CSV table of C-alpha atoms and ligand atoms in Angstrom, one decimal:
chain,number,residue,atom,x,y,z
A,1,UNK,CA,-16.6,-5.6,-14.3
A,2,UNK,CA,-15.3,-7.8,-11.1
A,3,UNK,CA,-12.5,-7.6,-9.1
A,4,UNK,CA,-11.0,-10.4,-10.2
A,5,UNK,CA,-11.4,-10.0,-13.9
A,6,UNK,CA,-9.8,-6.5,-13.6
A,7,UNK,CA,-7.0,-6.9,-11.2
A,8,UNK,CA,-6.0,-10.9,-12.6
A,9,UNK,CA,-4.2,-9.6,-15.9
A,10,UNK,CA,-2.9,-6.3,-14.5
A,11,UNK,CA,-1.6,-7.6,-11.1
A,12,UNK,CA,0.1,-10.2,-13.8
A,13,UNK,CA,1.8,-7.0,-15.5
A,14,UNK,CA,3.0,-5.6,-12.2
A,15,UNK,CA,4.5,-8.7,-11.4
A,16,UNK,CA,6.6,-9.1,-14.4
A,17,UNK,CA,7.4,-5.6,-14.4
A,18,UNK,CA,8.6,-6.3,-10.3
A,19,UNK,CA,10.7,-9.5,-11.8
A,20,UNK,CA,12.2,-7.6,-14.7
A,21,UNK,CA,13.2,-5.0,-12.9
A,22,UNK,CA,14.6,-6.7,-10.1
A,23,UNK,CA,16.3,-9.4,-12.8
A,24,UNK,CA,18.2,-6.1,-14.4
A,25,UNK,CA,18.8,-4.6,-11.1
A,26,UNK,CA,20.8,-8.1,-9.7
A,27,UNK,CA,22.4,-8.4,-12.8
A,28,UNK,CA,23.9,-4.2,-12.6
A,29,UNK,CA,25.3,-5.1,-8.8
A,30,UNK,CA,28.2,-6.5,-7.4
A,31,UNK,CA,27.3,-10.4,-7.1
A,32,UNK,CA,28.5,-9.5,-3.3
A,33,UNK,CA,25.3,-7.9,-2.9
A,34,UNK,CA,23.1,-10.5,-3.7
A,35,UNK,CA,22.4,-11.3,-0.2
A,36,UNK,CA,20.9,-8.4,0.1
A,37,UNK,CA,18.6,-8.5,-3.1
A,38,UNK,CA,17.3,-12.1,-2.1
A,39,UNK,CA,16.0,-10.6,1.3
A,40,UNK,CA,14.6,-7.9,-0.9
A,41,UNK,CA,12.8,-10.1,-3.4
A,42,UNK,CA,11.6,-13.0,-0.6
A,43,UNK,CA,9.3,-10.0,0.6
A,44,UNK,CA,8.9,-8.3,-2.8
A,45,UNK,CA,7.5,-11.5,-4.1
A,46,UNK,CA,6.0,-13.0,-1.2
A,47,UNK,CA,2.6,-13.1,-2.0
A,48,UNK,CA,1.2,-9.6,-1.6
A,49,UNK,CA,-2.1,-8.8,-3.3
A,50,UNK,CA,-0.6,-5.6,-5.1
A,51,UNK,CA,-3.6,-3.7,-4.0
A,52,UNK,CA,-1.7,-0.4,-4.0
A,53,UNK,CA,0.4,-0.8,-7.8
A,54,UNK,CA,-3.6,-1.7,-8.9
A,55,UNK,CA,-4.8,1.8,-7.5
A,56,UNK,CA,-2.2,3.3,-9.6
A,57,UNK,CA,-2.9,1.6,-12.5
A,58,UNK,CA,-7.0,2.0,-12.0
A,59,UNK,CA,-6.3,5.6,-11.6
A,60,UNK,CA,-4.4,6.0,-14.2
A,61,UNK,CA,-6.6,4.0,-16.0
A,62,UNK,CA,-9.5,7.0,-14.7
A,63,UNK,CA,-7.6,9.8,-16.4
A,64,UNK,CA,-7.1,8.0,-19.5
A,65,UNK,CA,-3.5,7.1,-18.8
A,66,UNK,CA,-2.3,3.7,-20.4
A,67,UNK,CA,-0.8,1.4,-18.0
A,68,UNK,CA,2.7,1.0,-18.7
A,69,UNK,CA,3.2,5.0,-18.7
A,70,UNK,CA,2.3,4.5,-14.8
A,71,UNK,CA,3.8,0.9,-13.5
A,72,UNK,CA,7.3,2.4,-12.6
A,73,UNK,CA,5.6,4.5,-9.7
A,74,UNK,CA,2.9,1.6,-9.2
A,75,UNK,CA,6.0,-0.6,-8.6
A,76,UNK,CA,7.8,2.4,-6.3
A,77,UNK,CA,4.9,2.5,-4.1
A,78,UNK,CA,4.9,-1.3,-3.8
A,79,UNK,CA,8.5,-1.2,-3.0
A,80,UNK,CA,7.4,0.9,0.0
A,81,UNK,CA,4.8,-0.7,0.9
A,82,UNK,CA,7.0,-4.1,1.4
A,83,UNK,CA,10.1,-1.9,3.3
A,84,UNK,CA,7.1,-1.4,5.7
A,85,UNK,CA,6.0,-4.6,6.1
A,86,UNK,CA,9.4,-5.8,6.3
A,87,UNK,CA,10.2,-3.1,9.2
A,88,UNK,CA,6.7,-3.6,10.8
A,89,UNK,CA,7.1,-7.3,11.9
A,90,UNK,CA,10.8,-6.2,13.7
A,91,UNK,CA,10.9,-6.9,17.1
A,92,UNK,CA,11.3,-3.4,18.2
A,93,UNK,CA,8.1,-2.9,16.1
A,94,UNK,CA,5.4,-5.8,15.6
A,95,UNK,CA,7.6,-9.0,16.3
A,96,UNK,CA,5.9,-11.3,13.8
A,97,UNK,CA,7.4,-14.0,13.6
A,98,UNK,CA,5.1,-14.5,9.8
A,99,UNK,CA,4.0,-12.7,7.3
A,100,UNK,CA,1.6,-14.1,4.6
A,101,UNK,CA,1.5,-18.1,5.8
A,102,UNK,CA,5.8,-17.6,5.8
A,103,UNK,CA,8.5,-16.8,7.9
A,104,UNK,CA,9.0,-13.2,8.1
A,105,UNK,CA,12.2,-11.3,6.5
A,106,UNK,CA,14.0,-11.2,9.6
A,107,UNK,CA,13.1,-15.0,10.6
A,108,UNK,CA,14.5,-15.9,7.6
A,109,UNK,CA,17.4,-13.5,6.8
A,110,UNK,CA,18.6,-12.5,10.6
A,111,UNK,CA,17.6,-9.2,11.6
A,112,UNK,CA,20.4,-7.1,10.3
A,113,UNK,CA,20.2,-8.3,6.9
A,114,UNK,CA,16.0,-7.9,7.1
A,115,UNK,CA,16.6,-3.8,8.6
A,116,UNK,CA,19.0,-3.4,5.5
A,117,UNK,CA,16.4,-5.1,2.8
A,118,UNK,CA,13.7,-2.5,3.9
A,119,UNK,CA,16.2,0.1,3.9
A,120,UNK,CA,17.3,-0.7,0.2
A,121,UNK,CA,13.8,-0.9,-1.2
A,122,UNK,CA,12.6,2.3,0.3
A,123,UNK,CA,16.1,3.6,-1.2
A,124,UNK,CA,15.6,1.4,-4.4
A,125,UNK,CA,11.9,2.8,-4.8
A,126,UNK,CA,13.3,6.6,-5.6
A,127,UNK,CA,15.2,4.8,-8.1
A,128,UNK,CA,12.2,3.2,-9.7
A,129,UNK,CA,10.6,7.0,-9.6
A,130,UNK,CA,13.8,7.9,-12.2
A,131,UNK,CA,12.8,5.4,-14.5
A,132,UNK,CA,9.6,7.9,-15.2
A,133,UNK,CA,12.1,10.2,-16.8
A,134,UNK,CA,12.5,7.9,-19.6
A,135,UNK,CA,8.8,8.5,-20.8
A,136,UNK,CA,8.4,11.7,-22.7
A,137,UNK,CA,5.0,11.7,-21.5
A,138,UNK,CA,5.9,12.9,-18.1
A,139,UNK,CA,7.8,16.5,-17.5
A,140,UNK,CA,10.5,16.6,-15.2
A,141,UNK,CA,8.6,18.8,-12.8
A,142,UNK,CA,5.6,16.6,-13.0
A,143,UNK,CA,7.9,13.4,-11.8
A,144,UNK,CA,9.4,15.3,-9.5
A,145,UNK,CA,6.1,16.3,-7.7
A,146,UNK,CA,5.2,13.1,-7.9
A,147,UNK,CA,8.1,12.1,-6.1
A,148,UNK,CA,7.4,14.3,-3.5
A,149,UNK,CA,4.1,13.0,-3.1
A,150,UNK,CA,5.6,9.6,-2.1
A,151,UNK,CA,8.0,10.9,0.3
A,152,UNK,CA,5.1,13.0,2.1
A,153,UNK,CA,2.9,10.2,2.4
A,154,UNK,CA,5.5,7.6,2.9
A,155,UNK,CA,7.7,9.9,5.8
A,156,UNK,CA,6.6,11.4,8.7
A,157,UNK,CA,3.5,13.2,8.0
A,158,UNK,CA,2.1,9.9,6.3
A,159,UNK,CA,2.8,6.3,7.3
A,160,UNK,CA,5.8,6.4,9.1
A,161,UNK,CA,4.3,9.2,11.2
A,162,UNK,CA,1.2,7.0,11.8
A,163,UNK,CA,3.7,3.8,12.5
A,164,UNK,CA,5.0,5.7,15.4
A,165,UNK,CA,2.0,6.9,17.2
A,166,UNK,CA,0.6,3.2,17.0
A,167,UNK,CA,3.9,2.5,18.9
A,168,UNK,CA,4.1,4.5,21.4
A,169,UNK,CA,0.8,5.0,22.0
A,170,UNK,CA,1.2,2.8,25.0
A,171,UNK,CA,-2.4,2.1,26.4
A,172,UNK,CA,-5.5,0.5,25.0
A,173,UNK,CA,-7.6,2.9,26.4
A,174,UNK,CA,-8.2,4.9,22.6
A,175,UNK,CA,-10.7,7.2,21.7
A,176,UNK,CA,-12.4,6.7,18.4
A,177,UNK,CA,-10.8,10.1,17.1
A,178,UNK,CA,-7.7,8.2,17.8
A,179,UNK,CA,-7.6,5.4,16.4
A,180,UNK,CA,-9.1,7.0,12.6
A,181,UNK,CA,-5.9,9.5,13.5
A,182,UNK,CA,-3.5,6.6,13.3
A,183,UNK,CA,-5.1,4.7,10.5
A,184,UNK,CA,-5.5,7.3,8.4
A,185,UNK,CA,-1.7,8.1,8.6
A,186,UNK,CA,-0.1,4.8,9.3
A,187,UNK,CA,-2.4,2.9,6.3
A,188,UNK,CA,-4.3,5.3,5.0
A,189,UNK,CA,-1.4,7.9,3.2
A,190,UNK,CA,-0.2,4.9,1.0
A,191,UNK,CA,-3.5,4.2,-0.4
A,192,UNK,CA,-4.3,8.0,-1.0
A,193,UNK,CA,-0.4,8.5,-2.6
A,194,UNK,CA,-1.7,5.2,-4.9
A,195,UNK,CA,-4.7,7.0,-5.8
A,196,UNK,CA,-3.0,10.3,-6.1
A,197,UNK,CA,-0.2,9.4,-8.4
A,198,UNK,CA,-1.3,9.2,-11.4
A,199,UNK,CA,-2.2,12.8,-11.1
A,200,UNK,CA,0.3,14.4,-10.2
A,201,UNK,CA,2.7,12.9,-13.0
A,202,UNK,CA,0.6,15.0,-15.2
A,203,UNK,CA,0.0,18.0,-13.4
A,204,UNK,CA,-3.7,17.7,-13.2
A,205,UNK,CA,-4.8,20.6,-10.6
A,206,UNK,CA,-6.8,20.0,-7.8
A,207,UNK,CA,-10.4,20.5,-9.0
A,208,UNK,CA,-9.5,17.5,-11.5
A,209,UNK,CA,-8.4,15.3,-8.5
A,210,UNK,CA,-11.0,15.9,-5.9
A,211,UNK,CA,-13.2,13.1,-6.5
A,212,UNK,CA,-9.9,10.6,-6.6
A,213,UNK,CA,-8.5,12.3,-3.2
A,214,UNK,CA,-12.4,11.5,-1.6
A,215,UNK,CA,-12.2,8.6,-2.6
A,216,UNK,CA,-8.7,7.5,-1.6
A,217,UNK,CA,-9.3,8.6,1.9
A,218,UNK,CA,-12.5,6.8,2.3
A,219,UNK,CA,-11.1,3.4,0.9
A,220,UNK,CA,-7.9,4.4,2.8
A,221,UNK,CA,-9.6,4.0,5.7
A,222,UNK,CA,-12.2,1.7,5.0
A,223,UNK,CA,-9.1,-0.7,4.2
A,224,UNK,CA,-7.6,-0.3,7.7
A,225,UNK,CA,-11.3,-1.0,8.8
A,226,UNK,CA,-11.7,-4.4,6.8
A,227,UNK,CA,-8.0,-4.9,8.1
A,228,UNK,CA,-9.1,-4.8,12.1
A,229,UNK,CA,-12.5,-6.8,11.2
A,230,UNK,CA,-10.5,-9.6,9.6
A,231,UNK,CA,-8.0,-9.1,12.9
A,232,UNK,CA,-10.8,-9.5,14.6
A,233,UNK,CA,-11.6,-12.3,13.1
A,234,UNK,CA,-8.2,-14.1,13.3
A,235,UNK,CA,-8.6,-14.6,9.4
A,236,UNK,CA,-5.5,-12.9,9.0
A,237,UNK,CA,-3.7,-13.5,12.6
A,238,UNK,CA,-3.8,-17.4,11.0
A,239,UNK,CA,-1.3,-16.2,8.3
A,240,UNK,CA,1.1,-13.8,10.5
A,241,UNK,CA,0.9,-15.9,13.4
A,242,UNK,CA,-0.4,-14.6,17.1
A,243,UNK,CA,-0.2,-11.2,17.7
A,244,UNK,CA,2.9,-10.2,20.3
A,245,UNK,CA,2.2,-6.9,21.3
A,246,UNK,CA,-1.6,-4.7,21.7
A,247,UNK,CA,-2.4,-2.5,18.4
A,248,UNK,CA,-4.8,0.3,18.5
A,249,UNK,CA,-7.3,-0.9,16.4
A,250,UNK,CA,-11.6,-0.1,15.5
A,251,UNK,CA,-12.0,-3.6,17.6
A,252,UNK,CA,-11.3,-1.2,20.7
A,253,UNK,CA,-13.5,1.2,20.0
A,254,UNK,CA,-16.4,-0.2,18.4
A,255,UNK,CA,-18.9,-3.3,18.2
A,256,UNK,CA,-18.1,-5.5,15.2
A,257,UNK,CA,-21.8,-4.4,13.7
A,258,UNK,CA,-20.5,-0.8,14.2
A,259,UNK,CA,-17.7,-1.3,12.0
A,260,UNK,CA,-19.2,-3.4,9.3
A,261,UNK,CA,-21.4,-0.2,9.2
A,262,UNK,CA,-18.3,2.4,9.3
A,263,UNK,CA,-16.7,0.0,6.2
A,264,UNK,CA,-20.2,0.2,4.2
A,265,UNK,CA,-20.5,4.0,4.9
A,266,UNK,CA,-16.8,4.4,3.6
A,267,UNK,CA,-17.3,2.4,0.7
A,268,UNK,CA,-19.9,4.0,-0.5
A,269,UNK,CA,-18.9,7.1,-0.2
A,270,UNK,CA,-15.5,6.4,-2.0
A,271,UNK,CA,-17.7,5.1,-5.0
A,272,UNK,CA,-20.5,8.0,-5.0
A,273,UNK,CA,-17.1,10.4,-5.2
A,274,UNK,CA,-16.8,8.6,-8.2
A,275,UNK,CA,-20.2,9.1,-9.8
A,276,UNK,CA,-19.6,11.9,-12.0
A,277,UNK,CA,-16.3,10.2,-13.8
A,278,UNK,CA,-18.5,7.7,-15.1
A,279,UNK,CA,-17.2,4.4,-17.0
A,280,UNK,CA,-13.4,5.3,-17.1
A,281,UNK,CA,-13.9,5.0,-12.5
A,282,UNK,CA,-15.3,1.4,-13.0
A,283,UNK,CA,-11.9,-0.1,-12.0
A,284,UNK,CA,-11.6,1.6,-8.8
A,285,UNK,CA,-15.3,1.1,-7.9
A,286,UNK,CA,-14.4,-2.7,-8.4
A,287,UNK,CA,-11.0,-2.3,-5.7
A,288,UNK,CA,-13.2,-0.6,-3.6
A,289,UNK,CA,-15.7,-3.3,-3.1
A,290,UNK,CA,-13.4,-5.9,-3.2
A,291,UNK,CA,-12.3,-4.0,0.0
A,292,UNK,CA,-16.1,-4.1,1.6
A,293,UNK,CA,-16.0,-8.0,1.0
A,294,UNK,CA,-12.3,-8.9,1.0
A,295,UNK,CA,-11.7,-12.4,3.2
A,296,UNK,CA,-7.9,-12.0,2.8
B,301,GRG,C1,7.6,0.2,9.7
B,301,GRG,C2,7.7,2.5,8.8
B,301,GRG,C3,7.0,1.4,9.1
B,301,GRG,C4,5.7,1.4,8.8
B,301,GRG,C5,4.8,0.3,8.9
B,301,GRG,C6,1.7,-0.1,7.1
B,301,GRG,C7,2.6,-0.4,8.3
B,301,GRG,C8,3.4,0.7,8.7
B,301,GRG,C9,2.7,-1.5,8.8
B,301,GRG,C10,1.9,-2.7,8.4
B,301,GRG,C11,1.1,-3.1,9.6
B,301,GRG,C12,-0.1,-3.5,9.2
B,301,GRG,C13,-0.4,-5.0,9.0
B,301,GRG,C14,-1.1,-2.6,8.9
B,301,GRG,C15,-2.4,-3.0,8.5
B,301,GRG,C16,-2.8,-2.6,7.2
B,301,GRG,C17,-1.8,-3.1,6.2
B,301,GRG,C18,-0.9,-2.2,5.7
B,301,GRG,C19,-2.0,-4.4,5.9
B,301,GRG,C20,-1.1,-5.1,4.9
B,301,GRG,O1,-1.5,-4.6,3.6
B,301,GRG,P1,-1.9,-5.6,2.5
B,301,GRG,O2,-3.0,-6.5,3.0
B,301,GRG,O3,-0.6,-6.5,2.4
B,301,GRG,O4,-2.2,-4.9,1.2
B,301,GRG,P2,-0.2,-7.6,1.2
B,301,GRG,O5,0.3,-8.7,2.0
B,301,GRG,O6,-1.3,-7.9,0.4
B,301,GRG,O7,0.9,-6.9,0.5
């Protein structure tokens, strides 16, 4: 199995579930909101590589889940996952003035209107979360924890915790202990919570789940990693534009050999957790080593 043969007609189902959804959601609103849900879907549908929504869906996909039972949360976590994008290239946060090759939210929709668009899909992405209650598949409880999972991850003791000590950390001068600290909070919750999902909705305890939680961290972090090597790079500074203000980042704290070799070790240990699950983890191997060899 590749990458590309995998993620190519499920990344296509998570998009039209994204446009349906969105398409009802406009059409349930006050027209005198639309504003507000363009700004939404110019980020929503600017050219993200859904690489968390296909975590979902290859985990799911690991405990025998079918895929539509799942996309609702896929498409929650992707809702987050643009809010934070949206609020990261802020000036009081990253002041990028791109995202993706485009103008950023707030370049293109004024600030105000950009804060309110990442506000409304972290709201909306609760919302989404509900829709699980319409599958009889999925107990209350079970959606509920799963909910929980999101807001964890997603809040302070996940990415938005991790967000704020890469802001105020205020000097270059990291330690290695550091820098892991920040990625594996700021980048690395969202992954995990993508990984995790699936799980939680139904109930599976934790001796089910530890090889998925070892290896969501490792990818979690190996992703961060492949993120600061293509920084490095300036593969990916080309498509957001030149970097404003100083990020904590691997590049400050190791040799680009020594992370290369931190992103193999990571990546093999994410698939090795995987081992023992056999055919069913082939889809998540395949993310992960798109993620040692990713250009983009
Ligand atoms: C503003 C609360 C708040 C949080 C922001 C994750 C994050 C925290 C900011 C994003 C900054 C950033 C570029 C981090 C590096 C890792 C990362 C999340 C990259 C972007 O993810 P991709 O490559 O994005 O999956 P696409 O464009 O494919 O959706």
């Amino acid at each position: 199995m590749t990458f590309e043969s995998y993620s190519e007609p499920r990344v296509k189902r998570i998009n039209d579930f994204l446009d349906s959804n969105l398409l009802k959601f406009r059409g349930s609103v006050s027209q005198r909101f639309a504003p507000l849900i363009s700004a939404m879907q110019y980020s929503l549908e600017g050219g993200g590589k859904r690489l968390r929504p296909l975590m979902v869906v290859a985990a799911a996909e690991c405990l025998g889940l079918p895929i539509d039972d799942v996309l609702p949360a896929a498409c929650a976590i992707e809702y987050i996952h643009t809010y934070s994008l949206v609020h990261d290239d802020l000036p009081a946060l990253d002041d990028d003035d791109t995202r993706r090759g485009k103008p950023s939210n707030h370049k293109k929709f004024g600030e105000a209107v950009a804060i309110l668009a990442g506000d409304a899909l972290l709201t909306e992405a609760f919302g989404l979360m509900h829709q699980l209650t319409e599958n009889k598949r999925f107990n209350a409880l079970n959606i509920l924890n799963a909910t929980e999972l999101l807001s964890t991850f997603a809040g302070v003791r996940g990415m938005v915790g991790g967000q704020l000590l890469d802001v105020t950390s205020g000097n270059l001068n990291y330690s290695l202990p550091e820098v892991e600290f920040i990625h594996i909070h700021k980048t690395g919750a969202m992954i995990l919570a993508s990984v995790l999902m699936p799980a939680r909705l139904i109930g599976a305890e934790e001796p089910r789940i530890k090889n998925l939680r070892r290896y969501g961290e490792a990818v979690g972090l190996a992703f961060q990693i492949s993120d600061d090597i293509l920084d490095s790079e300036a593969t990916l500074r080309y498509s957001r534009g030149p970097r404003k203000k100083p990020k904590p980042s691997y590049t400050q704290v190791m040799s680009p050999a020594e992370m290369k070799q931190k992103l193999n070790s990571l990546i093999d240990n994410a698939t090795q957790a995987l081992a023992e699950e056999g055919q069913k983890a082939e889809p998540l191997v395949a993310i992960a080593e798109f993620i040692r060899t990713r250009r983009h």
